[in-house]
PDB file of C-alpha atoms in Angstrom:
ATOM      1  CA  MET A 151      11.706-183.066  29.040  1.00  0.00           C
ATOM      2  CA  GLY A 152      11.329-179.341  29.597  1.00  0.00           C
ATOM      3  CA  PHE A 153      10.910-176.542  27.087  1.00  0.00           C
ATOM      4  CA  GLY A 154      11.405-172.899  27.982  1.00  0.00           C
ATOM      5  CA  ASP A 155      11.099-171.730  31.533  1.00  0.00           C
ATOM      6  CA  GLY A 156       7.405-172.577  31.867  1.00  0.00           C
ATOM      7  CA  GLY A 157       4.996-170.044  33.239  1.00  0.00           C
ATOM      8  CA  THR A 158       3.889-168.764  29.813  1.00  0.00           C
ATOM      9  CA  ASP A 159       0.451-167.251  30.354  1.00  0.00           C
ATOM     10  CA  ALA A 160      -2.100-168.664  27.902  1.00  0.00           C
ATOM     11  CA  ASP A 161      -4.293-165.634  28.711  1.00  0.00           C
ATOM     12  CA  ALA A 162      -1.606-163.141  27.634  1.00  0.00           C
ATOM     13  CA  PRO A 163      -2.337-161.220  24.416  1.00  0.00           C
ATOM     14  CA  VAL A 164      -1.184-162.781  21.141  1.00  0.00           C
ATOM     15  CA  GLU A 165       0.621-160.306  18.866  1.00  0.00           C
ATOM     16  CA  VAL A 166       0.889-161.223  15.169  1.00  0.00           C
ATOM     17  CA  THR A 167       2.972-159.359  12.576  1.00  0.00           C
ATOM     18  CA  ALA A 168       3.295-160.304   8.893  1.00  0.00           C
ATOM     19  CA  ASP A 169       3.778-158.905   5.402  1.00  0.00           C
ATOM     20  CA  GLN A 170       0.190-159.675   4.374  1.00  0.00           C
ATOM     21  CA  LEU A 171      -3.195-160.542   5.900  1.00  0.00           C
ATOM     22  CA  SER A 172      -6.200-162.155   4.227  1.00  0.00           C
ATOM     23  CA  VAL A 173      -9.457-162.606   6.184  1.00  0.00           C
ATOM     24  CA  ASP A 174     -12.458-164.823   5.396  1.00  0.00           C
ATOM     25  CA  GLN A 175     -15.305-163.404   7.500  1.00  0.00           C
ATOM     26  CA  GLU A 176     -17.631-166.366   6.835  1.00  0.00           C
ATOM     27  CA  SER A 177     -15.238-169.041   8.066  1.00  0.00           C
ATOM     28  CA  GLY A 178     -13.609-166.906  10.756  1.00  0.00           C
ATOM     29  CA  ILE A 179     -10.127-167.676   9.443  1.00  0.00           C
ATOM     30  CA  ALA A 180      -7.327-165.160   8.939  1.00  0.00           C
ATOM     31  CA  VAL A 181      -4.236-166.086   6.920  1.00  0.00           C
ATOM     32  CA  PHE A 182      -1.015-164.218   7.667  1.00  0.00           C
ATOM     33  CA  THR A 183       1.757-164.647   5.085  1.00  0.00           C
ATOM     34  CA  GLY A 184       5.319-163.446   4.659  1.00  0.00           C
ATOM     35  CA  ASP A 185       7.748-163.363   7.579  1.00  0.00           C
ATOM     36  CA  VAL A 186       5.050-164.071  10.167  1.00  0.00           C
ATOM     37  CA  MET A 187       5.963-163.565  13.833  1.00  0.00           C
ATOM     38  CA  ILE A 188       3.695-164.457  16.737  1.00  0.00           C
ATOM     39  CA  VAL A 189       4.570-163.322  20.255  1.00  0.00           C
ATOM     40  CA  GLN A 190       2.791-164.301  23.468  1.00  0.00           C
ATOM     41  CA  GLY A 191       4.655-163.508  26.655  1.00  0.00           C
ATOM     42  CA  ALA A 192       8.142-165.049  26.398  1.00  0.00           C
ATOM     43  CA  MET A 193       7.094-167.363  23.542  1.00  0.00           C
ATOM     44  CA  ARG A 194       7.951-166.403  19.942  1.00  0.00           C
ATOM     45  CA  LEU A 195       6.899-168.356  16.838  1.00  0.00           C
ATOM     46  CA  THR A 196       7.975-167.539  13.277  1.00  0.00           C
ATOM     47  CA  ALA A 197       6.844-169.095   9.981  1.00  0.00           C
ATOM     48  CA  PRO A 198       6.180-168.176   6.338  1.00  0.00           C
ATOM     49  CA  GLU A 199       2.407-168.688   6.788  1.00  0.00           C
ATOM     50  CA  VAL A 200       0.052-168.861   9.761  1.00  0.00           C
ATOM     51  CA  GLN A 201      -3.693-169.470   9.747  1.00  0.00           C
ATOM     52  CA  VAL A 202      -5.581-168.003  12.707  1.00  0.00           C
ATOM     53  CA  PHE A 203      -8.916-169.591  13.664  1.00  0.00           C
ATOM     54  CA  TYR A 204     -11.246-167.343  15.661  1.00  0.00           C
ATOM     55  CA  GLY A 205     -14.029-168.352  18.064  1.00  0.00           C
ATOM     56  CA  GLU A 206     -17.718-168.189  17.187  1.00  0.00           C
ATOM     57  CA  GLN A 207     -18.019-164.540  18.243  1.00  0.00           C
ATOM     58  CA  GLY A 208     -14.919-163.640  16.223  1.00  0.00           C
ATOM     59  CA  ASP A 209     -13.248-161.875  19.131  1.00  0.00           C
ATOM     60  CA  THR A 210     -11.031-164.639  20.532  1.00  0.00           C
ATOM     61  CA  ILE A 211      -8.318-166.729  18.922  1.00  0.00           C
ATOM     62  CA  GLN A 212      -8.931-170.468  19.305  1.00  0.00           C
ATOM     63  CA  ARG A 213      -5.913-171.858  17.504  1.00  0.00           C
ATOM     64  CA  LEU A 214      -3.058-171.106  15.138  1.00  0.00           C
ATOM     65  CA  GLU A 215      -1.640-173.329  12.390  1.00  0.00           C
ATOM     66  CA  ALA A 216       1.867-172.454  11.189  1.00  0.00           C
ATOM     67  CA  ARG A 217       3.297-174.023   8.020  1.00  0.00           C
ATOM     68  CA  GLY A 218       6.373-174.066   5.834  1.00  0.00           C
ATOM     69  CA  GLY A 219       9.219-174.241   8.331  1.00  0.00           C
ATOM     70  CA  VAL A 220       8.410-173.117  11.864  1.00  0.00           C
ATOM     71  CA  LEU A 221      10.721-171.805  14.583  1.00  0.00           C
ATOM     72  CA  LEU A 222       9.481-171.747  18.186  1.00  0.00           C
ATOM     73  CA  VAL A 223      11.569-169.983  20.844  1.00  0.00           C
ATOM     74  CA  ASN A 224      10.755-169.899  24.552  1.00  0.00           C
ATOM     75  CA  GLY A 225      13.403-168.665  26.952  1.00  0.00           C
ATOM     76  CA  GLU A 226      16.745-170.280  26.062  1.00  0.00           C
ATOM     77  CA  ASP A 227      15.142-173.178  24.164  1.00  0.00           C
ATOM     78  CA  ALA A 228      14.342-173.351  20.441  1.00  0.00           C
ATOM     79  CA  ALA A 229      12.541-175.890  18.262  1.00  0.00           C
ATOM     80  CA  GLU A 230      12.196-176.174  14.492  1.00  0.00           C
ATOM     81  CA  ALA A 231       9.614-178.208  12.549  1.00  0.00           C
ATOM     82  CA  GLN A 232       7.685-178.306   9.278  1.00  0.00           C
ATOM     83  CA  ARG A 233       4.455-177.250  10.993  1.00  0.00           C
ATOM     84  CA  ALA A 234       3.049-176.266  14.367  1.00  0.00           C
ATOM     85  CA  ASP A 235      -0.505-176.255  15.701  1.00  0.00           C
ATOM     86  CA  TYR A 236      -1.096-174.017  18.721  1.00  0.00           C
ATOM     87  CA  ASP A 237      -4.293-174.405  20.760  1.00  0.00           C
ATOM     88  CA  VAL A 238      -4.368-171.003  22.458  1.00  0.00           C
ATOM     89  CA  GLU A 239      -7.042-171.914  25.016  1.00  0.00           C
ATOM     90  CA  SER A 240      -5.144-174.940  26.381  1.00  0.00           C
ATOM     91  CA  GLY A 241      -1.682-173.437  25.878  1.00  0.00           C
ATOM     92  CA  ARG A 242      -0.507-176.529  23.963  1.00  0.00           C
ATOM     93  CA  ILE A 243       1.671-176.538  20.873  1.00  0.00           C
ATOM     94  CA  VAL A 244       2.133-179.630  18.698  1.00  0.00           C
ATOM     95  CA  MET A 245       5.089-179.472  16.291  1.00  0.00           C
ATOM     96  CA  LEU A 246       5.231-182.010  13.459  1.00  0.00           C
ATOM     97  CA  GLY A 247       7.724-183.065  10.799  1.00  0.00           C
ATOM     98  CA  GLU A 248      11.487-183.124  11.281  1.00  0.00           C
ATOM     99  CA  VAL A 249      11.381-181.581  14.762  1.00  0.00           C
ATOM    100  CA  LEU A 250      14.747-180.362  16.062  1.00  0.00           C
ATOM    101  CA  LEU A 251      14.875-179.186  19.685  1.00  0.00           C
ATOM    102  CA  SER A 252      17.939-177.219  20.848  1.00  0.00           C
ATOM    103  CA  GLN A 253      18.668-176.663  24.534  1.00  0.00           C
ATOM    104  CA  GLY A 254      22.127-175.201  25.018  1.00  0.00           C
ATOM    105  CA  ARG A 255      24.607-177.758  23.635  1.00  0.00           C
ATOM    106  CA  ALA A 256      22.000-180.527  23.585  1.00  0.00           C
ATOM    107  CA  THR A 257      19.852-181.298  20.551  1.00  0.00           C
ATOM    108  CA  VAL A 258      17.019-183.784  20.158  1.00  0.00           C
ATOM    109  CA  ALA A 259      15.394-184.764  16.847  1.00  0.00           C
ATOM    110  CA  ALA A 260      11.965-186.387  16.501  1.00  0.00           C
ATOM    111  CA  GLU A 261       8.896-186.442  14.267  1.00  0.00           C
ATOM    112  CA  ARG A 262       6.551-184.883  16.847  1.00  0.00           C
ATOM    113  CA  MET A 263       6.837-182.661  19.905  1.00  0.00           C
ATOM    114  CA  GLU A 264       4.020-181.539  22.184  1.00  0.00           C
ATOM    115  CA  VAL A 265       4.659-178.636  24.569  1.00  0.00           C
ATOM    116  CA  THR A 266       2.476-177.368  27.409  1.00  0.00           C
ATOM    117  CA  LEU A 267       3.556-173.731  27.696  1.00  0.00           C
ATOM    118  CA  GLU A 268       2.261-173.149  31.234  1.00  0.00           C
ATOM    119  CA  THR A 269       4.438-175.908  32.714  1.00  0.00           C
ATOM    120  CA  GLY A 270       7.209-175.971  30.106  1.00  0.00           C
ATOM    121  CA  GLN A 271       6.722-179.746  29.799  1.00  0.00           C
ATOM    122  CA  ALA A 272       7.626-181.230  26.396  1.00  0.00           C
ATOM    123  CA  GLU A 273       7.137-184.738  25.029  1.00  0.00           C
ATOM    124  CA  LEU A 274       8.927-185.921  21.883  1.00  0.00           C
ATOM    125  CA  THR A 275       7.811-188.987  19.928  1.00  0.00           C
ATOM    126  CA  GLY A 276       8.502-190.656  16.603  1.00  0.00           C
ATOM    127  CA  ARG A 277      12.023-192.020  16.308  1.00  0.00           C
ATOM    128  CA  VAL A 278      13.645-189.719  18.866  1.00  0.00           C
ATOM    129  CA  ARG A 279      17.389-189.177  18.353  1.00  0.00           C
ATOM    130  CA  THR A 280      19.953-187.345  20.468  1.00  0.00           C
ATOM    131  CA  VAL A 281      23.664-187.282  21.245  1.00  0.00           C
ATOM    132  CA  LEU A 282      24.464-187.247  24.948  1.00  0.00           C
ATOM    133  CA  GLN A 283      27.474-185.120  25.859  1.00  0.00           C
ATOM    134  CA  PRO A 284      29.655-186.059  28.857  1.00  0.00           C
ATOM    135  CA  GLU A 285      30.033-183.457  31.619  1.00  0.00           C
ATOM    136  CA  ASN A 286      33.644-182.636  30.701  1.00  0.00           C
ATOM    137  CA  GLY A 287      32.685-181.960  27.065  1.00  0.00           C
ATOM    138  CA  GLU A 288      34.835-184.751  25.589  1.00  0.00           C
TER     139      GLU A 288
END
């Protein structure tokens, strides 16, 4: 199954906006809270809280963990879940907990969805449910 139009550049800058930021220099973790929005290329992720884990040098983002009701939008596709883990280096996002994927009129529900942003490839697992619509819309 596809998600978005593919071609999202994992090397593109990651822009984060939020109401509040708390940084722990020792652990290299930043916690953004309050209406958090993350944008990277055409991909947009929103959540109430996002933890950002930096690399050893503190100048690169390794991964992001979003919690508390996450919305991921890429192109015309959107997915909701309870949490999302984004490995920035590999360009992979794993969404967990009551995942709902919307693609036009089609919706798919599952417990887990893994997306590779570069290719737009998505895999849903964990009691996958969908309603297939006939071509004529009846």
